[in-house]
Amino acid sequence: MSVKERRRRDLDHRSQRWVPTVLLNTAETDTCLHPSHSPSLVSLSPYQTEDRLLRTRQVKYWLMWVGHHRENSSMYKRTPSRDYSNMDSVEENLDILDNGLDKGTSNPSWKLSLPHVIVATISSFLFGYHLGVVNEPLESISVDLGFHGNTMAEGLVVSICLGGALIGCLLSGWIADGVGRRRTFQLCALPMIIGASMSAATNNLFGMLVGRLFVGTGLGLGPPIASLYVTEVSPAFVRGTYGAFIQIATCLGLMAALFIGIPVKEISGWWRVCFWVSTIPAAILAVAMVFCAESPHWLYKQGRTAEAEAEFERLLGVSEAKFAMSELSKVDRGDDNDSVKLSELLHGRHSRVVFIGSTLFALQQLSGINAVFYFSSTVFKSAGVPSDIANVCIGIANLAGSIISMGLMDKLGRKVLLFWSFFGMAVAMMLQATGATSLVSKVGALYFSVGGMLLFVLTFALGAGPVPGLLLPEIFPSRIRAKAMAVCMSVHWVINFFVGLLFLRLLEKLGPQLLYSMFATFCIMAVIFVRRNVVETKGKSLHEIEIALLPQD
């Protein structure tokens, strides 16, 4: 027997002793992990290749063994007991993948995918702009359109947009899976152009509400598709950074709305200009998407394999495209083209991960963040701070936190940022509640109120803002990703609608101390929920995450 044959025999014996032999499927594994499927193995010597294959095979066997023996405690268990509180086993699986799989390839160039991500985040800019566009001009709008002093009508102008967003969001998953990610971006730009034009040209409350409703349908399509697209076109090593671009674009949109709204008190009818301006980036989004790459994941699900590989080459480079396609084929379960029913998301094996996503978005809104963005001018004015200065400070705090999160997302990880972000928000809300009591002086109340609100916005932008929209597309299996995002984001819009509609009324009835204490309580609940239910995904490819969360049958 030659030295090479003895070495191969020893390698086979070592791999078979590593796990129970009943779980081995060496032929299938060797087929999936053949050197020709991975550019990183071609340049290795035979002995290096065998060692690499052994380590990779051992990781796969270990995951199969863990999935087999922990089936009763899996997060996707089909039994009624639903004991899902412990995520340690999933994180162990991800750590094994991270430590055991040595791909041997350098990271693809981030410059290839960056232009596509920037165009996609224009939808997030519009999202932020339309959230803040009525903040400063709301009083002028109410005077010109004849509903000044009617707090319910003012709240409706804000929240009707969110009602339209719920409609758009509920349809977003089915539209994205039906026509693709790029065309969905174009479809979301169209109602924003029409709605903004109607709002700018109207002379009555009804026209304003209809225009805001149209804008809302576009806003409902935008955020889930932006999260999907950025997740699916980004290399794993910068996916967190690119995900933070969504929050930065939203922040820039809010700031743009606040700055454009500054002359509204001096120039009659300036609020109409604020609406007309928003049609420009919407038109740019619709046109620029023609030149952007389609999601390779969506193309692969449609059976358009050659096109998917061509788009991978545009996004990752030719050398990485083959490896990316091989990863897609490994996690393809053969059922991607089956229709996903709503009952499967709410009651089936995926219901747990959908519950986690929906709860994260609900807690994000119940923390009170959009009450700050919608009505910061009113709150600061009651504290004696000029609204224009207050809005500028809010925008700077939001932008600073978003930029910091961009640098930390792929270093500290999603879970760490989310945990400490909600914790900081709870502290900030307690500061605002303290400022609303009679225990502090007038000057002290001013510092507590203003400082607490700025701290709240800063800590929100560090994690609670950008992380949920990035984390959820990462943990959803590709088959349900678009529709599951639609369900989770619809929860976001429902809570957002009621916060926008009722905040001023609750502030009048309950008082700031009790209301801010309620927001702080929701933040503490979010801290506990993140600790018990969220799994870390930084640096993992979408396929590694899917293997760890949903072991292959």
PDB file of N, CA, C and O in Angstrom, residues 132-168:
ATOM      1  N   GLY A 132     -40.848  62.506   8.497  1.00  0.00           N
ATOM      2  CA  GLY A 132     -40.593  63.789   9.149  1.00  0.00           C
ATOM      3  C   GLY A 132     -41.123  65.000   8.419  1.00  0.00           C
ATOM      4  O   GLY A 132     -41.034  66.115   8.944  1.00  0.00           O
ATOM      5  N   VAL A 133     -41.683  64.812   7.215  1.00  0.00           N
ATOM      6  CA  VAL A 133     -42.029  65.965   6.387  1.00  0.00           C
ATOM      7  C   VAL A 133     -43.154  66.802   6.994  1.00  0.00           C
ATOM      8  O   VAL A 133     -43.256  68.003   6.727  1.00  0.00           O
ATOM      9  N   VAL A 134     -44.016  66.211   7.830  1.00  0.00           N
ATOM     10  CA  VAL A 134     -45.114  66.981   8.429  1.00  0.00           C
ATOM     11  C   VAL A 134     -44.785  67.452   9.846  1.00  0.00           C
ATOM     12  O   VAL A 134     -45.635  68.051  10.505  1.00  0.00           O
ATOM     13  N   ASN A 135     -43.569  67.173  10.314  1.00  0.00           N
ATOM     14  CA  ASN A 135     -43.216  67.521  11.695  1.00  0.00           C
ATOM     15  C   ASN A 135     -43.281  69.035  11.905  1.00  0.00           C
ATOM     16  O   ASN A 135     -44.072  69.539  12.699  1.00  0.00           O
ATOM     17  N   GLU A 136     -42.443  69.774  11.205  1.00  0.00           N
ATOM     18  CA  GLU A 136     -42.381  71.223  11.364  1.00  0.00           C
ATOM     19  C   GLU A 136     -43.543  71.937  10.666  1.00  0.00           C
ATOM     20  O   GLU A 136     -44.122  72.878  11.220  1.00  0.00           O
ATOM     21  N   PRO A 137     -43.944  71.518   9.447  1.00  0.00           N
ATOM     22  CA  PRO A 137     -45.012  72.259   8.745  1.00  0.00           C
ATOM     23  C   PRO A 137     -46.429  71.927   9.208  1.00  0.00           C
ATOM     24  O   PRO A 137     -47.378  72.494   8.655  1.00  0.00           O
ATOM     25  N   LEU A 138     -46.607  71.029  10.189  1.00  0.00           N
ATOM     26  CA  LEU A 138     -47.949  70.568  10.529  1.00  0.00           C
ATOM     27  C   LEU A 138     -48.868  71.734  10.911  1.00  0.00           C
ATOM     28  O   LEU A 138     -50.041  71.780  10.517  1.00  0.00           O
ATOM     29  N   GLU A 139     -48.346  72.682  11.671  1.00  0.00           N
ATOM     30  CA  GLU A 139     -49.171  73.819  12.082  1.00  0.00           C
ATOM     31  C   GLU A 139     -49.593  74.660  10.884  1.00  0.00           C
ATOM     32  O   GLU A 139     -50.764  75.074  10.766  1.00  0.00           O
ATOM     33  N   SER A 140     -48.653  74.917   9.973  1.00  0.00           N
ATOM     34  CA  SER A 140     -48.986  75.703   8.780  1.00  0.00           C
ATOM     35  C   SER A 140     -49.988  74.973   7.893  1.00  0.00           C
ATOM     36  O   SER A 140     -50.901  75.593   7.313  1.00  0.00           O
ATOM     37  N   ILE A 141     -49.817  73.650   7.781  1.00  0.00           N
ATOM     38  CA  ILE A 141     -50.744  72.859   6.973  1.00  0.00           C
ATOM     39  C   ILE A 141     -52.153  72.948   7.562  1.00  0.00           C
ATOM     40  O   ILE A 141     -53.139  73.138   6.840  1.00  0.00           O
ATOM     41  N   SER A 142     -52.254  72.824   8.886  1.00  0.00           N
ATOM     42  CA  SER A 142     -53.566  72.853   9.525  1.00  0.00           C
ATOM     43  C   SER A 142     -54.249  74.217   9.369  1.00  0.00           C
ATOM     44  O   SER A 142     -55.468  74.296   9.201  1.00  0.00           O
ATOM     45  N   VAL A 143     -53.454  75.291   9.408  1.00  0.00           N
ATOM     46  CA  VAL A 143     -54.026  76.627   9.227  1.00  0.00           C
ATOM     47  C   VAL A 143     -54.515  76.818   7.792  1.00  0.00           C
ATOM     48  O   VAL A 143     -55.643  77.279   7.538  1.00  0.00           O
ATOM     49  N   ASP A 144     -53.686  76.451   6.818  1.00  0.00           N
ATOM     50  CA  ASP A 144     -54.035  76.655   5.406  1.00  0.00           C
ATOM     51  C   ASP A 144     -55.212  75.790   4.972  1.00  0.00           C
ATOM     52  O   ASP A 144     -56.017  76.209   4.121  1.00  0.00           O
ATOM     53  N   LEU A 145     -55.307  74.584   5.536  1.00  0.00           N
ATOM     54  CA  LEU A 145     -56.351  73.658   5.099  1.00  0.00           C
ATOM     55  C   LEU A 145     -57.570  73.665   6.017  1.00  0.00           C
ATOM     56  O   LEU A 145     -58.508  72.892   5.797  1.00  0.00           O
ATOM     57  N   GLY A 146     -57.560  74.490   7.079  1.00  0.00           N
ATOM     58  CA  GLY A 146     -58.752  74.720   7.867  1.00  0.00           C
ATOM     59  C   GLY A 146     -59.062  73.727   8.962  1.00  0.00           C
ATOM     60  O   GLY A 146     -60.221  73.573   9.330  1.00  0.00           O
ATOM     61  N   PHE A 147     -58.045  73.056   9.536  1.00  0.00           N
ATOM     62  CA  PHE A 147     -58.327  72.169  10.668  1.00  0.00           C
ATOM     63  C   PHE A 147     -57.411  72.488  11.852  1.00  0.00           C
ATOM     64  O   PHE A 147     -57.090  71.617  12.663  1.00  0.00           O
ATOM     65  N   HIS A 148     -57.013  73.742  11.974  1.00  0.00           N
ATOM     66  CA  HIS A 148     -56.131  74.149  13.071  1.00  0.00           C
ATOM     67  C   HIS A 148     -56.835  73.963  14.424  1.00  0.00           C
ATOM     68  O   HIS A 148     -58.011  74.315  14.588  1.00  0.00           O
ATOM     69  N   GLY A 149     -56.122  73.379  15.389  1.00  0.00           N
ATOM     70  CA  GLY A 149     -56.652  73.130  16.721  1.00  0.00           C
ATOM     71  C   GLY A 149     -57.328  71.791  16.878  1.00  0.00           C
ATOM     72  O   GLY A 149     -57.640  71.389  18.006  1.00  0.00           O
ATOM     73  N   ASN A 150     -57.556  71.081  15.802  1.00  0.00           N
ATOM     74  CA  ASN A 150     -58.171  69.753  15.859  1.00  0.00           C
ATOM     75  C   ASN A 150     -57.058  68.715  15.966  1.00  0.00           C
ATOM     76  O   ASN A 150     -56.467  68.304  14.966  1.00  0.00           O
ATOM     77  N   THR A 151     -56.751  68.297  17.199  1.00  0.00           N
ATOM     78  CA  THR A 151     -55.625  67.382  17.409  1.00  0.00           C
ATOM     79  C   THR A 151     -55.853  66.031  16.747  1.00  0.00           C
ATOM     80  O   THR A 151     -54.904  65.379  16.305  1.00  0.00           O
ATOM     81  N   MET A 152     -57.109  65.572  16.662  1.00  0.00           N
ATOM     82  CA  MET A 152     -57.382  64.300  16.010  1.00  0.00           C
ATOM     83  C   MET A 152     -57.098  64.386  14.517  1.00  0.00           C
ATOM     84  O   MET A 152     -56.527  63.461  13.926  1.00  0.00           O
ATOM     85  N   ALA A 153     -57.476  65.509  13.881  1.00  0.00           N
ATOM     86  CA  ALA A 153     -57.184  65.687  12.454  1.00  0.00           C
ATOM     87  C   ALA A 153     -55.682  65.790  12.219  1.00  0.00           C
ATOM     88  O   ALA A 153     -55.155  65.231  11.239  1.00  0.00           O
ATOM     89  N   GLU A 154     -54.979  66.479  13.115  1.00  0.00           N
ATOM     90  CA  GLU A 154     -53.525  66.579  12.983  1.00  0.00           C
ATOM     91  C   GLU A 154     -52.870  65.204  13.117  1.00  0.00           C
ATOM     92  O   GLU A 154     -51.961  64.860  12.358  1.00  0.00           O
ATOM     93  N   GLY A 155     -53.351  64.434  14.082  1.00  0.00           N
ATOM     94  CA  GLY A 155     -52.827  63.077  14.244  1.00  0.00           C
ATOM     95  C   GLY A 155     -53.137  62.208  13.041  1.00  0.00           C
ATOM     96  O   GLY A 155     -52.336  61.349  12.653  1.00  0.00           O
ATOM     97  N   LEU A 156     -54.282  62.440  12.405  1.00  0.00           N
ATOM     98  CA  LEU A 156     -54.673  61.649  11.245  1.00  0.00           C
ATOM     99  C   LEU A 156     -53.794  61.967  10.037  1.00  0.00           C
ATOM    100  O   LEU A 156     -53.454  61.071   9.251  1.00  0.00           O
ATOM    101  N   VAL A 157     -53.415  63.238   9.881  1.00  0.00           N
ATOM    102  CA  VAL A 157     -52.500  63.600   8.792  1.00  0.00           C
ATOM    103  C   VAL A 157     -51.187  62.843   8.929  1.00  0.00           C
ATOM    104  O   VAL A 157     -50.584  62.403   7.941  1.00  0.00           O
ATOM    105  N   VAL A 158     -50.740  62.662  10.164  1.00  0.00           N
ATOM    106  CA  VAL A 158     -49.513  61.909  10.413  1.00  0.00           C
ATOM    107  C   VAL A 158     -49.732  60.418  10.191  1.00  0.00           C
ATOM    108  O   VAL A 158     -48.970  59.744   9.493  1.00  0.00           O
ATOM    109  N   SER A 159     -50.803  59.880  10.757  1.00  0.00           N
ATOM    110  CA  SER A 159     -50.949  58.432  10.831  1.00  0.00           C
ATOM    111  C   SER A 159     -51.603  57.803   9.613  1.00  0.00           C
ATOM    112  O   SER A 159     -51.460  56.596   9.413  1.00  0.00           O
ATOM    113  N   ILE A 160     -52.316  58.574   8.770  1.00  0.00           N
ATOM    114  CA  ILE A 160     -52.937  57.988   7.580  1.00  0.00           C
ATOM    115  C   ILE A 160     -51.871  57.433   6.642  1.00  0.00           C
ATOM    116  O   ILE A 160     -52.076  56.438   5.935  1.00  0.00           O
ATOM    117  N   CYS A 161     -50.711  58.053   6.649  1.00  0.00           N
ATOM    118  CA  CYS A 161     -49.586  57.563   5.859  1.00  0.00           C
ATOM    119  C   CYS A 161     -49.175  56.173   6.335  1.00  0.00           C
ATOM    120  O   CYS A 161     -48.833  55.292   5.535  1.00  0.00           O
ATOM    121  N   LEU A 162     -49.255  55.964   7.645  1.00  0.00           N
ATOM    122  CA  LEU A 162     -48.879  54.674   8.206  1.00  0.00           C
ATOM    123  C   LEU A 162     -49.930  53.615   7.890  1.00  0.00           C
ATOM    124  O   LEU A 162     -49.614  52.437   7.733  1.00  0.00           O
ATOM    125  N   GLY A 163     -51.208  54.036   7.806  1.00  0.00           N
ATOM    126  CA  GLY A 163     -52.238  53.093   7.394  1.00  0.00           C
ATOM    127  C   GLY A 163     -52.013  52.619   5.969  1.00  0.00           C
ATOM    128  O   GLY A 163     -52.172  51.429   5.660  1.00  0.00           O
ATOM    129  N   GLY A 164     -51.638  53.528   5.073  1.00  0.00           N
ATOM    130  CA  GLY A 164     -51.298  53.127   3.715  1.00  0.00           C
ATOM    131  C   GLY A 164     -50.071  52.242   3.679  1.00  0.00           C
ATOM    132  O   GLY A 164     -49.980  51.310   2.868  1.00  0.00           O
ATOM    133  N   ALA A 165     -49.121  52.528   4.561  1.00  0.00           N
ATOM    134  CA  ALA A 165     -47.918  51.700   4.621  1.00  0.00           C
ATOM    135  C   ALA A 165     -48.248  50.270   5.011  1.00  0.00           C
ATOM    136  O   ALA A 165     -47.609  49.321   4.541  1.00  0.00           O
ATOM    137  N   LEU A 166     -49.237  50.086   5.874  1.00  0.00           N
ATOM    138  CA  LEU A 166     -49.647  48.733   6.250  1.00  0.00           C
ATOM    139  C   LEU A 166     -50.161  47.977   5.032  1.00  0.00           C
ATOM    140  O   LEU A 166     -49.829  46.800   4.837  1.00  0.00           O
ATOM    141  N   ILE A 167     -50.950  48.640   4.189  1.00  0.00           N
ATOM    142  CA  ILE A 167     -51.455  47.993   2.983  1.00  0.00           C
ATOM    143  C   ILE A 167     -50.299  47.591   2.063  1.00  0.00           C
ATOM    144  O   ILE A 167     -50.219  46.455   1.571  1.00  0.00           O
ATOM    145  N   GLY A 168     -49.380  48.533   1.824  1.00  0.00           N
ATOM    146  CA  GLY A 168     -48.239  48.229   0.961  1.00  0.00           C
ATOM    147  C   GLY A 168     -47.357  47.136   1.527  1.00  0.00           C
ATOM    148  O   GLY A 168     -46.862  46.276   0.798  1.00  0.00           O
TER     149      GLY A 168
END
